[in-house]
Amino acid sequence: MAADLAALLGSTAFLGAITKSEYGPLEVALAALVMVVVGKLSGTYDRALDRLTSRALDELPQVLGVVSAATATVAFSSNISGHALLGFLVCVTAIAFLLRIVVRTAGGRLLPPERCLVIGDESSARMLAQRLAEEPSARAEIACHLLPPEPVVAGGNLTLEDLRHVEAEIELLRIDRVVVAQGAQSGTQAGVDLIRYAKSLGVRVSVIPRLFEVLGASVRFEEVQGLTLLGVPSFGLSRTSQLAKRGIDLVGAVLGLIAVAPALALIAIVVRLDSAGPILFRQPRVGRDGCRFSLFKFRTMVADADARKHELLTRNEAGAMFKIADDPRVTRVGRLLRRTSLDELPQLFNVLRGEMSLVGPRPLVLSEDELIRGWDRRRLHLKPGMTGPWQVLSGFRVPLDEMVKLDYRYVGGWSLWGDIKILIRTVVHIVRGHGL
């Protein structure tokens, strides 16, 4: 809230100085009041308290909402021109977003992490610990893991003695949050009792339900006469969504190719001079609805890389997906291209040809695609992408079965804002030197 108010005050001072627009104290105070009220009513300022992770990018729509309310207030209470109002909206949104990043970063470094008590099976606790360690925006650590208490009657209520054991651990270890995993019977009466009791102790509560492995985060909650329902979006994209996604792909590919044309020419020359072989590497991949296509990349390996693959099978680090962190077949220029993801730029031609999308499921090679069975094959409902949900989750370490689940949830819960977030996070991922 303080960051948003600082953005509002700073923007009015900055814009007033450069545009000579007069933002009166009364109008600014009224806009600040509206911003705080709208933010509080919409839950913008409380949402971060309930989450294990905190990303400013996820909050951008909410920031735009509260700033729009403040802009409307300025428009109704003053005689500011339309151009000045647009500048006000853009400036306050940008500064508020940047200040939230500063606040999140400072909070993560200065404040102690949340101490979490995980109640569930050992595999759930181990998985959560791994994900928290890999998530830059996570501000939590697992302090303790308890096996779920069992009621006397399967599916029945937990006894008071069962719950007192949980309370003792919370007090002893100074727990801030209880995480109830699926193994803790989160869908049974016992699980409901456990969540209610944890909330009564004044700690935050998170739940890991198996149901959301299929639904993802795209569900919508609604209430019908006291009965809570989950609205699940239809699988796949509507016609208008398909047109919007294809339009963004075309615009992005054309602008991208124009912007990187000099780099493409320079890289082609360097690849040719560095080692013998073709400039482009073409590999058959499985695209939408199982159709095959040739994926383009700048060649980063020696010409006989495929022939030498069998020599390195024992060093594979990704199970069914063959990957080696320090592959000896990679050339000197290839290492630089991979580290900066410049070897992926020719895929813009695949996007332009309609074989790929900027964002989508991972384009698998034929041998990997043969391992996908059942419902997971519906990941092929969309075109494969240059980047995707697997990429922003450190794709190198994501095994094939986990990646397929991510792709299925992406297709089942697609949104335009989701694609924009993935593109932004991919840029950040590359800037940090992780590559694609």
Tab-separated table of C-alpha atoms in Angstrom:
chain	number	residue	atom	x	y	z
A	1	MET	CA	0.000	0.000	0.000
A	2	ALA	CA	2.826	2.375	0.876
A	3	ALA	CA	4.531	1.559	-2.439
A	4	ASP	CA	1.366	2.371	-4.406
A	5	LEU	CA	0.858	5.639	-2.548
A	6	ALA	CA	4.501	6.590	-3.117
A	7	ALA	CA	4.052	5.860	-6.827
A	8	LEU	CA	0.967	8.082	-6.921
A	9	LEU	CA	2.639	11.016	-5.163
A	10	GLY	CA	5.881	10.663	-7.109
A	11	SER	CA	4.077	10.494	-10.447
A	12	THR	CA	1.973	13.592	-9.805
A	13	ALA	CA	5.090	15.554	-8.844
A	14	PHE	CA	7.037	14.275	-11.876
A	15	LEU	CA	4.230	14.743	-14.411
A	16	GLY	CA	3.290	18.130	-13.010
A	17	ALA	CA	6.857	19.325	-13.530
A	18	ILE	CA	7.308	18.100	-17.120
A	19	THR	CA	3.793	18.651	-18.499
A	20	LYS	CA	2.827	21.728	-16.495
A	21	SER	CA	-0.396	19.952	-15.501
A	22	GLU	CA	-1.855	21.041	-12.191
A	23	TYR	CA	-2.609	18.201	-9.807
A	24	GLY	CA	-4.267	19.893	-6.836
A	25	PRO	CA	-3.732	18.562	-3.289
A	26	LEU	CA	-7.440	17.751	-2.952
A	27	GLU	CA	-7.509	15.731	-6.200
A	28	VAL	CA	-4.336	13.826	-5.232
A	29	ALA	CA	-5.657	13.090	-1.737
A	30	LEU	CA	-8.967	11.864	-3.161
A	31	ALA	CA	-7.171	9.681	-5.734
A	32	ALA	CA	-4.990	8.196	-2.966
A	33	LEU	CA	-8.075	7.438	-0.855
A	34	VAL	CA	-9.818	5.743	-3.784
A	35	MET	CA	-6.671	3.721	-4.551
A	36	VAL	CA	-6.450	2.405	-0.993
A	37	VAL	CA	-10.177	1.636	-0.748
A	38	VAL	CA	-10.307	-0.178	-4.097
A	39	GLY	CA	-7.136	-2.076	-3.262
A	40	LYS	CA	-8.536	-3.160	0.081
A	41	LEU	CA	-11.948	-4.128	-1.298
A	42	SER	CA	-10.370	-6.188	-4.089
A	43	GLY	CA	-7.998	-7.947	-1.690
A	44	THR	CA	-4.896	-6.578	-3.425
A	45	TYR	CA	-3.177	-5.673	-0.160
A	46	ASP	CA	-4.113	-8.894	1.645
A	47	ARG	CA	-3.453	-11.463	-1.074
A	48	ALA	CA	0.308	-11.582	-0.535
A	49	LEU	CA	-0.152	-12.566	3.120
A	50	ASP	CA	-1.866	-15.803	2.119
A	51	ARG	CA	0.741	-16.912	-0.417
A	52	LEU	CA	4.014	-18.785	-0.080
A	53	THR	CA	5.444	-16.950	-3.063
A	54	SER	CA	5.188	-13.312	-3.961
A	55	ARG	CA	5.785	-12.109	-7.534
A	56	ALA	CA	5.158	-8.514	-8.528
A	57	LEU	CA	4.373	-9.683	-12.071
A	58	ASP	CA	1.433	-11.762	-10.828
A	59	GLU	CA	0.013	-8.650	-9.192
A	60	LEU	CA	0.256	-6.408	-12.264
A	61	PRO	CA	-3.461	-6.741	-13.189
A	62	GLN	CA	-4.423	-5.752	-9.636
A	63	VAL	CA	-1.995	-2.818	-9.737
A	64	LEU	CA	-3.529	-1.676	-13.020
A	65	GLY	CA	-6.983	-1.945	-11.430
A	66	VAL	CA	-6.237	0.279	-8.432
A	67	VAL	CA	-4.326	2.782	-10.577
A	68	SER	CA	-7.214	2.932	-13.063
A	69	ALA	CA	-9.553	3.774	-10.191
A	70	ALA	CA	-7.208	6.554	-9.097
A	71	THR	CA	-6.962	7.840	-12.687
A	72	ALA	CA	-10.744	7.913	-13.013
A	73	THR	CA	-10.918	9.914	-9.802
A	74	VAL	CA	-8.435	12.459	-11.161
A	75	ALA	CA	-10.420	12.675	-14.409
A	76	PHE	CA	-13.686	13.453	-12.601
A	77	SER	CA	-12.204	15.868	-10.073
A	78	SER	CA	-9.956	17.980	-12.326
A	79	ASN	CA	-9.637	19.432	-15.821
A	80	ILE	CA	-6.589	17.382	-16.833
A	81	SER	CA	-6.370	16.631	-20.572
A	82	GLY	CA	-6.739	13.142	-22.009
A	83	HIS	CA	-3.043	12.860	-22.873
A	84	ALA	CA	-2.104	13.868	-19.336
A	85	LEU	CA	-4.482	11.256	-17.892
A	86	LEU	CA	-2.962	8.536	-20.085
A	87	GLY	CA	0.498	9.604	-18.964
A	88	PHE	CA	-0.724	9.524	-15.355
A	89	LEU	CA	-2.056	5.971	-15.756
A	90	VAL	CA	1.123	4.662	-17.397
A	91	CYS	CA	3.494	6.455	-15.042
A	92	VAL	CA	1.780	5.446	-11.794
A	93	THR	CA	1.401	1.823	-12.954
A	94	ALA	CA	5.060	1.550	-13.974
A	95	ILE	CA	6.393	3.133	-10.783
A	96	ALA	CA	4.031	1.127	-8.560
A	97	PHE	CA	5.137	-2.093	-10.279
A	98	LEU	CA	8.827	-1.246	-9.861
A	99	LEU	CA	8.354	-0.227	-6.240
A	100	ARG	CA	6.603	-3.525	-5.528
A	101	ILE	CA	9.628	-5.357	-6.899
A	102	VAL	CA	11.818	-3.307	-4.551
A	103	VAL	CA	9.526	-4.040	-1.605
A	104	ARG	CA	9.449	-7.776	-2.370
A	105	THR	CA	13.235	-7.918	-2.759
A	106	ALA	CA	13.893	-5.953	0.413
A	107	GLY	CA	11.369	-8.012	2.372
A	108	GLY	CA	12.910	-11.255	1.168
A	109	ARG	CA	16.376	-10.165	2.306
A	110	LEU	CA	15.546	-8.361	5.542
A	111	LEU	CA	12.707	-10.436	6.977
A	112	PRO	CA	13.094	-14.018	8.203
A	113	PRO	CA	11.439	-16.676	6.024
A	114	GLU	CA	8.109	-18.195	6.982
A	115	ARG	CA	8.516	-21.366	9.009
A	116	CYS	CA	6.280	-24.079	7.595
A	117	LEU	CA	4.926	-27.269	9.139
A	118	VAL	CA	4.048	-29.813	6.443
A	119	ILE	CA	1.417	-32.391	7.347
A	120	GLY	CA	1.345	-35.186	4.809
A	121	ASP	CA	3.331	-38.030	3.332
A	122	GLU	CA	7.096	-37.791	2.994
A	123	SER	CA	7.056	-37.454	-0.798
A	124	SER	CA	4.802	-34.359	-0.586
A	125	ALA	CA	7.110	-32.723	1.955
A	126	ARG	CA	10.163	-33.505	-0.147
A	127	MET	CA	8.524	-32.152	-3.302
A	128	LEU	CA	7.503	-28.910	-1.561
A	129	ALA	CA	10.999	-28.428	-0.122
A	130	GLN	CA	12.506	-28.847	-3.586
A	131	ARG	CA	10.095	-26.402	-5.198
A	132	LEU	CA	10.648	-23.783	-2.495
A	133	ALA	CA	14.411	-24.088	-2.953
A	134	GLU	CA	14.088	-23.539	-6.718
A	135	GLU	CA	11.564	-20.680	-6.552
A	136	PRO	CA	13.309	-17.254	-6.354
A	137	SER	CA	10.178	-15.543	-5.022
A	138	ALA	CA	9.593	-18.065	-2.219
A	139	ARG	CA	9.919	-16.679	1.289
A	140	ALA	CA	9.444	-19.870	3.255
A	141	GLU	CA	11.320	-22.841	4.685
A	142	ILE	CA	10.128	-26.201	5.998
A	143	ALA	CA	10.780	-26.390	9.727
A	144	CYS	CA	9.030	-29.700	10.410
A	145	HIS	CA	7.217	-32.560	8.712
A	146	LEU	CA	4.478	-34.569	10.415
A	147	LEU	CA	2.669	-37.629	9.168
A	148	PRO	CA	-1.086	-36.988	8.990
A	149	PRO	CA	-3.025	-37.962	12.115
A	150	GLU	CA	-5.549	-40.718	11.458
A	151	PRO	CA	-9.102	-40.705	12.864
A	152	VAL	CA	-10.368	-43.784	14.658
A	153	VAL	CA	-12.919	-44.327	11.917
A	154	ALA	CA	-11.697	-43.887	8.356
A	155	GLY	CA	-13.037	-40.585	7.048
A	156	GLY	CA	-14.302	-39.604	10.505
A	157	ASN	CA	-13.428	-36.723	12.817
A	158	LEU	CA	-10.011	-36.254	14.379
A	159	THR	CA	-9.843	-36.544	18.149
A	160	LEU	CA	-8.722	-33.655	20.332
A	161	GLU	CA	-5.566	-35.579	21.230
A	162	ASP	CA	-4.639	-35.845	17.547
A	163	LEU	CA	-4.981	-32.106	17.113
A	164	ARG	CA	-3.123	-31.202	20.328
A	165	HIS	CA	-0.033	-32.902	18.931
A	166	VAL	CA	-0.165	-30.536	15.968
A	167	GLU	CA	-0.653	-27.539	18.282
A	168	ALA	CA	2.362	-28.544	20.366
A	169	GLU	CA	4.597	-28.667	17.305
A	170	ILE	CA	3.332	-25.262	16.122
A	171	GLU	CA	4.124	-23.629	19.468
A	172	LEU	CA	7.470	-25.385	19.971
A	173	LEU	CA	8.866	-24.593	16.513
A	174	ARG	CA	7.272	-21.129	16.156
A	175	ILE	CA	5.431	-22.160	13.008
A	176	ASP	CA	3.984	-19.419	10.767
A	177	ARG	CA	2.189	-21.626	8.234
A	178	VAL	CA	0.731	-25.135	8.115
A	179	VAL	CA	0.788	-26.877	4.731
A	180	VAL	CA	-1.723	-29.738	4.462
A	181	ALA	CA	-0.776	-32.148	1.663
A	182	GLN	CA	-3.102	-34.557	-0.097
A	183	GLY	CA	-1.741	-37.412	2.020
A	184	ALA	CA	-3.243	-35.673	5.035
A	185	GLN	CA	-6.750	-36.573	3.832
A	186	SER	CA	-7.388	-32.991	2.757
A	187	GLY	CA	-10.559	-34.087	0.974
A	188	THR	CA	-12.036	-35.984	3.951
A	189	GLN	CA	-13.721	-34.867	7.156
A	190	ALA	CA	-10.441	-35.476	8.983
A	191	GLY	CA	-8.651	-33.136	6.612
A	192	VAL	CA	-11.338	-30.471	7.075
A	193	ASP	CA	-10.974	-30.758	10.858
A	194	LEU	CA	-7.220	-30.378	10.567
A	195	ILE	CA	-7.481	-27.223	8.437
A	196	ARG	CA	-10.089	-25.677	10.744
A	197	TYR	CA	-7.972	-26.378	13.818
A	198	ALA	CA	-4.812	-24.946	12.251
A	199	LYS	CA	-6.668	-21.755	11.296
A	200	SER	CA	-8.010	-21.433	14.848
A	201	LEU	CA	-4.427	-21.312	16.146
A	202	GLY	CA	-3.716	-18.102	14.253
A	203	VAL	CA	-1.327	-19.530	11.646
A	204	ARG	CA	-1.662	-19.296	7.886
A	205	VAL	CA	-2.793	-22.441	6.101
A	206	SER	CA	-2.007	-23.764	2.621
A	207	VAL	CA	-3.381	-26.924	1.015
A	208	ILE	CA	-1.830	-29.095	-1.723
A	209	PRO	CA	-4.815	-30.892	-3.318
A	210	ARG	CA	-4.270	-33.550	-5.980
A	211	LEU	CA	-7.244	-32.143	-7.893
A	212	PHE	CA	-5.232	-29.112	-9.024
A	213	GLU	CA	-2.631	-31.294	-10.741
A	214	VAL	CA	-5.249	-31.407	-13.513
A	215	LEU	CA	-7.050	-28.081	-13.031
A	216	GLY	CA	-4.081	-25.808	-12.412
A	217	ALA	CA	-4.790	-22.266	-11.223
A	218	SER	CA	-7.389	-21.389	-13.855
A	219	VAL	CA	-10.494	-22.384	-11.885
A	220	ARG	CA	-13.083	-19.854	-10.736
A	221	PHE	CA	-14.890	-20.035	-7.422
A	222	GLU	CA	-18.571	-19.234	-7.105
A	223	GLU	CA	-21.172	-19.618	-4.387
A	224	VAL	CA	-24.743	-20.829	-4.907
A	225	GLN	CA	-26.875	-20.432	-1.785
A	226	GLY	CA	-23.934	-21.267	0.487
A	227	LEU	CA	-22.597	-24.080	-1.718
A	228	THR	CA	-19.097	-23.396	-3.102
A	229	LEU	CA	-18.481	-24.551	-6.674
A	230	LEU	CA	-15.338	-24.678	-8.799
A	231	GLY	CA	-15.842	-23.465	-12.347
A	232	VAL	CA	-13.468	-25.378	-14.647
A	233	PRO	CA	-12.750	-23.763	-18.051
A	234	SER	CA	-13.277	-25.812	-21.187
A	235	PHE	CA	-10.216	-27.611	-22.502
A	236	GLY	CA	-8.470	-25.819	-25.352
A	237	LEU	CA	-8.971	-22.392	-26.903
A	238	SER	CA	-12.068	-20.723	-28.260
A	239	ARG	CA	-12.001	-19.378	-31.828
A	240	THR	CA	-11.392	-15.806	-30.672
A	241	SER	CA	-8.585	-16.978	-28.368
A	242	GLN	CA	-6.977	-18.876	-31.245
A	243	LEU	CA	-7.103	-15.735	-33.397
A	244	ALA	CA	-5.637	-13.612	-30.598
A	245	LYS	CA	-2.826	-16.087	-29.951
A	246	ARG	CA	-1.987	-16.403	-33.654
A	247	GLY	CA	-2.066	-12.633	-34.060
A	248	ILE	CA	0.419	-12.162	-31.233
A	249	ASP	CA	2.622	-14.898	-32.731
A	250	LEU	CA	2.683	-13.218	-36.150
A	251	VAL	CA	3.357	-9.735	-34.783
A	252	GLY	CA	5.974	-11.046	-32.371
A	253	ALA	CA	7.739	-13.153	-35.006
A	254	VAL	CA	7.840	-10.361	-37.619
A	255	LEU	CA	9.033	-7.702	-35.175
A	256	GLY	CA	11.473	-10.157	-33.632
A	257	LEU	CA	13.023	-11.120	-36.980
A	258	ILE	CA	13.363	-7.463	-37.976
A	259	ALA	CA	15.011	-6.622	-34.653
A	260	VAL	CA	17.483	-9.522	-34.643
A	261	ALA	CA	18.263	-9.653	-38.391
A	262	PRO	CA	21.819	-8.264	-37.927
A	263	ALA	CA	22.424	-10.711	-35.066
A	264	LEU	CA	21.189	-13.623	-37.191
A	265	ALA	CA	23.667	-12.753	-39.948
A	266	LEU	CA	26.561	-12.341	-37.519
A	267	ILE	CA	25.810	-15.604	-35.693
A	268	ALA	CA	25.566	-17.474	-38.996
A	269	ILE	CA	29.050	-16.277	-39.964
A	270	VAL	CA	30.538	-17.157	-36.568
A	271	VAL	CA	28.985	-20.651	-36.553
A	272	ARG	CA	30.375	-21.311	-40.036
A	273	LEU	CA	33.890	-20.182	-39.061
A	274	ASP	CA	33.946	-22.004	-35.706
A	275	SER	CA	33.467	-25.592	-36.895
A	276	ALA	CA	32.670	-27.642	-39.967
A	277	GLY	CA	29.021	-28.363	-40.673
A	278	PRO	CA	25.770	-26.612	-41.575
A	279	ILE	CA	24.817	-23.295	-40.013
A	280	LEU	CA	21.313	-24.411	-39.048
A	281	PHE	CA	20.440	-27.556	-37.154
A	282	ARG	CA	17.154	-29.080	-38.281
A	283	GLN	CA	15.487	-31.747	-36.180
A	284	PRO	CA	12.113	-33.502	-36.594
A	285	ARG	CA	9.736	-32.572	-33.774
A	286	VAL	CA	6.126	-33.417	-32.959
A	287	GLY	CA	3.785	-30.470	-33.318
A	288	ARG	CA	0.083	-29.757	-32.936
A	289	ASP	CA	-2.183	-32.819	-33.189
A	290	GLY	CA	0.879	-35.026	-33.706
A	291	CYS	CA	1.977	-33.443	-37.004
A	292	ARG	CA	5.735	-33.485	-37.521
A	293	PHE	CA	7.825	-30.502	-38.548
A	294	SER	CA	11.489	-29.487	-38.755
A	295	LEU	CA	12.581	-27.291	-35.851
A	296	PHE	CA	15.286	-24.724	-36.678
A	297	LYS	CA	18.218	-23.833	-34.432
A	298	PHE	CA	21.701	-22.535	-34.931
A	299	ARG	CA	24.038	-25.505	-34.797
A	300	THR	CA	25.770	-25.630	-31.401
A	301	MET	CA	27.338	-29.101	-31.637
A	302	VAL	CA	29.886	-30.820	-33.829
A	303	ALA	CA	28.562	-32.182	-37.097
A	304	ASP	CA	28.617	-35.845	-35.949
A	305	ALA	CA	26.860	-35.185	-32.610
A	306	ASP	CA	24.079	-37.734	-33.190
A	307	ALA	CA	26.572	-40.475	-34.034
A	308	ARG	CA	28.359	-39.870	-30.711
A	309	LYS	CA	25.194	-39.807	-28.594
A	310	HIS	CA	25.410	-43.491	-27.617
A	311	GLU	CA	28.806	-42.827	-26.012
A	312	LEU	CA	27.204	-40.432	-23.511
A	313	LEU	CA	24.041	-42.296	-22.482
A	314	THR	CA	25.452	-43.090	-19.024
A	315	ARG	CA	25.876	-39.347	-18.342
A	316	ASN	CA	22.244	-38.446	-19.081
A	317	GLU	CA	20.781	-36.226	-16.326
A	318	ALA	CA	17.127	-35.940	-17.381
A	319	GLY	CA	15.753	-39.480	-17.669
A	320	ALA	CA	13.773	-39.901	-20.879
A	321	MET	CA	14.879	-36.441	-22.065
A	322	PHE	CA	18.548	-36.696	-22.995
A	323	LYS	CA	20.398	-33.752	-21.433
A	324	ILE	CA	23.945	-33.289	-20.139
A	325	ALA	CA	25.058	-30.142	-18.324
A	326	ASP	CA	28.584	-30.184	-19.812
A	327	ASP	CA	28.094	-31.961	-23.126
A	328	PRO	CA	31.514	-32.520	-24.803
A	329	ARG	CA	29.894	-32.336	-28.253
A	330	VAL	CA	29.061	-28.636	-27.847
A	331	THR	CA	31.352	-26.275	-29.746
A	332	ARG	CA	32.997	-23.137	-28.309
A	333	VAL	CA	30.516	-20.853	-30.038
A	334	GLY	CA	27.745	-23.296	-29.193
A	335	ARG	CA	28.334	-22.849	-25.454
A	336	LEU	CA	27.909	-19.106	-25.771
A	337	LEU	CA	24.807	-19.462	-27.932
A	338	ARG	CA	23.209	-21.875	-25.491
A	339	ARG	CA	24.031	-19.787	-22.443
A	340	THR	CA	22.415	-16.736	-24.034
A	341	SER	CA	19.675	-18.744	-25.842
A	342	LEU	CA	20.657	-17.124	-29.145
A	343	ASP	CA	20.644	-20.552	-30.776
A	344	GLU	CA	16.833	-20.513	-30.448
A	345	LEU	CA	16.311	-17.399	-32.609
A	346	PRO	CA	15.738	-19.305	-35.912
A	347	GLN	CA	12.584	-20.758	-34.343
A	348	LEU	CA	10.987	-17.411	-35.125
A	349	PHE	CA	10.767	-18.751	-38.697
A	350	ASN	CA	8.878	-21.791	-37.324
A	351	VAL	CA	6.462	-19.381	-35.625
A	352	LEU	CA	6.047	-17.374	-38.819
A	353	ARG	CA	5.304	-20.565	-40.783
A	354	GLY	CA	2.606	-21.540	-38.275
A	355	GLU	CA	4.435	-24.637	-36.994
A	356	MET	CA	5.173	-23.172	-33.568
A	357	SER	CA	3.940	-20.479	-31.202
A	358	LEU	CA	5.870	-18.007	-29.078
A	359	VAL	CA	4.458	-19.765	-25.992
A	360	GLY	CA	3.224	-23.343	-25.864
A	361	PRO	CA	3.972	-26.940	-24.915
A	362	ARG	CA	7.524	-28.169	-25.339
A	363	PRO	CA	8.291	-29.481	-28.853
A	364	LEU	CA	9.377	-33.067	-28.224
A	365	VAL	CA	11.602	-35.211	-30.410
A	366	LEU	CA	10.006	-38.366	-31.800
A	367	SER	CA	11.515	-40.745	-29.214
A	368	GLU	CA	10.248	-38.598	-26.325
A	369	ASP	CA	6.779	-38.214	-27.822
A	370	GLU	CA	6.418	-42.008	-28.049
A	371	LEU	CA	6.595	-42.168	-24.237
A	372	ILE	CA	3.505	-39.958	-23.787
A	373	ARG	CA	0.302	-41.925	-23.237
A	374	GLY	CA	-3.377	-41.374	-22.448
A	375	TRP	CA	-4.769	-37.986	-21.465
A	376	ASP	CA	-1.302	-36.457	-21.444
A	377	ARG	CA	-1.295	-36.552	-25.246
A	378	ARG	CA	-3.887	-33.771	-25.219
A	379	ARG	CA	-0.953	-31.428	-24.628
A	380	LEU	CA	-0.687	-31.568	-28.437
A	381	HIS	CA	-3.948	-29.619	-28.741
A	382	LEU	CA	-1.846	-26.447	-29.102
A	383	LYS	CA	1.216	-25.671	-31.196
A	384	PRO	CA	4.524	-26.181	-29.402
A	385	GLY	CA	6.220	-23.033	-28.170
A	386	MET	CA	9.646	-21.415	-28.210
A	387	THR	CA	9.088	-21.115	-24.473
A	388	GLY	CA	6.465	-22.401	-22.056
A	389	PRO	CA	5.603	-23.189	-18.439
A	390	TRP	CA	8.372	-25.791	-18.349
A	391	GLN	CA	10.945	-23.145	-19.251
A	392	VAL	CA	10.245	-20.655	-16.473
A	393	LEU	CA	10.395	-23.510	-13.957
A	394	SER	CA	14.054	-24.279	-14.738
A	395	GLY	CA	13.206	-26.630	-17.595
A	396	PHE	CA	16.575	-28.416	-17.549
A	397	ARG	CA	15.758	-30.119	-14.256
A	398	VAL	CA	12.097	-30.868	-14.972
A	399	PRO	CA	11.693	-34.580	-15.823
A	400	LEU	CA	9.543	-35.662	-18.762
A	401	ASP	CA	6.510	-36.805	-16.724
A	402	GLU	CA	6.420	-33.533	-14.772
A	403	MET	CA	6.863	-31.453	-17.919
A	404	VAL	CA	3.930	-33.230	-19.577
A	405	LYS	CA	1.695	-32.357	-16.610
A	406	LEU	CA	2.752	-28.713	-16.861
A	407	ASP	CA	1.935	-28.687	-20.567
A	408	TYR	CA	-1.484	-30.285	-19.981
A	409	ARG	CA	-2.366	-27.677	-17.336
A	410	TYR	CA	-1.154	-24.918	-19.642
A	411	VAL	CA	-3.416	-26.075	-22.488
A	412	GLY	CA	-6.365	-26.653	-20.143
A	413	GLY	CA	-6.099	-23.245	-18.484
A	414	TRP	CA	-4.743	-21.027	-21.275
A	415	SER	CA	-5.057	-17.278	-20.921
A	416	LEU	CA	-3.599	-14.356	-22.825
A	417	TRP	CA	-2.213	-12.822	-19.633
A	418	GLY	CA	-0.640	-16.190	-18.801
A	419	ASP	CA	1.260	-16.130	-22.112
A	420	ILE	CA	2.437	-12.568	-21.485
A	421	LYS	CA	3.705	-13.539	-18.021
A	422	ILE	CA	5.595	-16.529	-19.423
A	423	LEU	CA	7.234	-14.332	-22.076
A	424	ILE	CA	8.316	-11.782	-19.460
A	425	ARG	CA	9.601	-14.473	-17.099
A	426	THR	CA	11.475	-16.111	-19.972
A	427	VAL	CA	13.324	-12.856	-20.663
A	428	VAL	CA	14.249	-12.620	-16.975
A	429	HIS	CA	15.284	-16.286	-17.058
A	430	ILE	CA	17.652	-15.624	-19.970
A	431	VAL	CA	19.058	-12.411	-18.487
A	432	ARG	CA	19.989	-14.384	-15.370
A	433	GLY	CA	22.029	-16.701	-17.567
A	434	HIS	CA	19.894	-19.850	-17.281
A	435	GLY	CA	19.345	-20.244	-21.032
A	436	LEU	CA	16.446	-22.094	-22.640
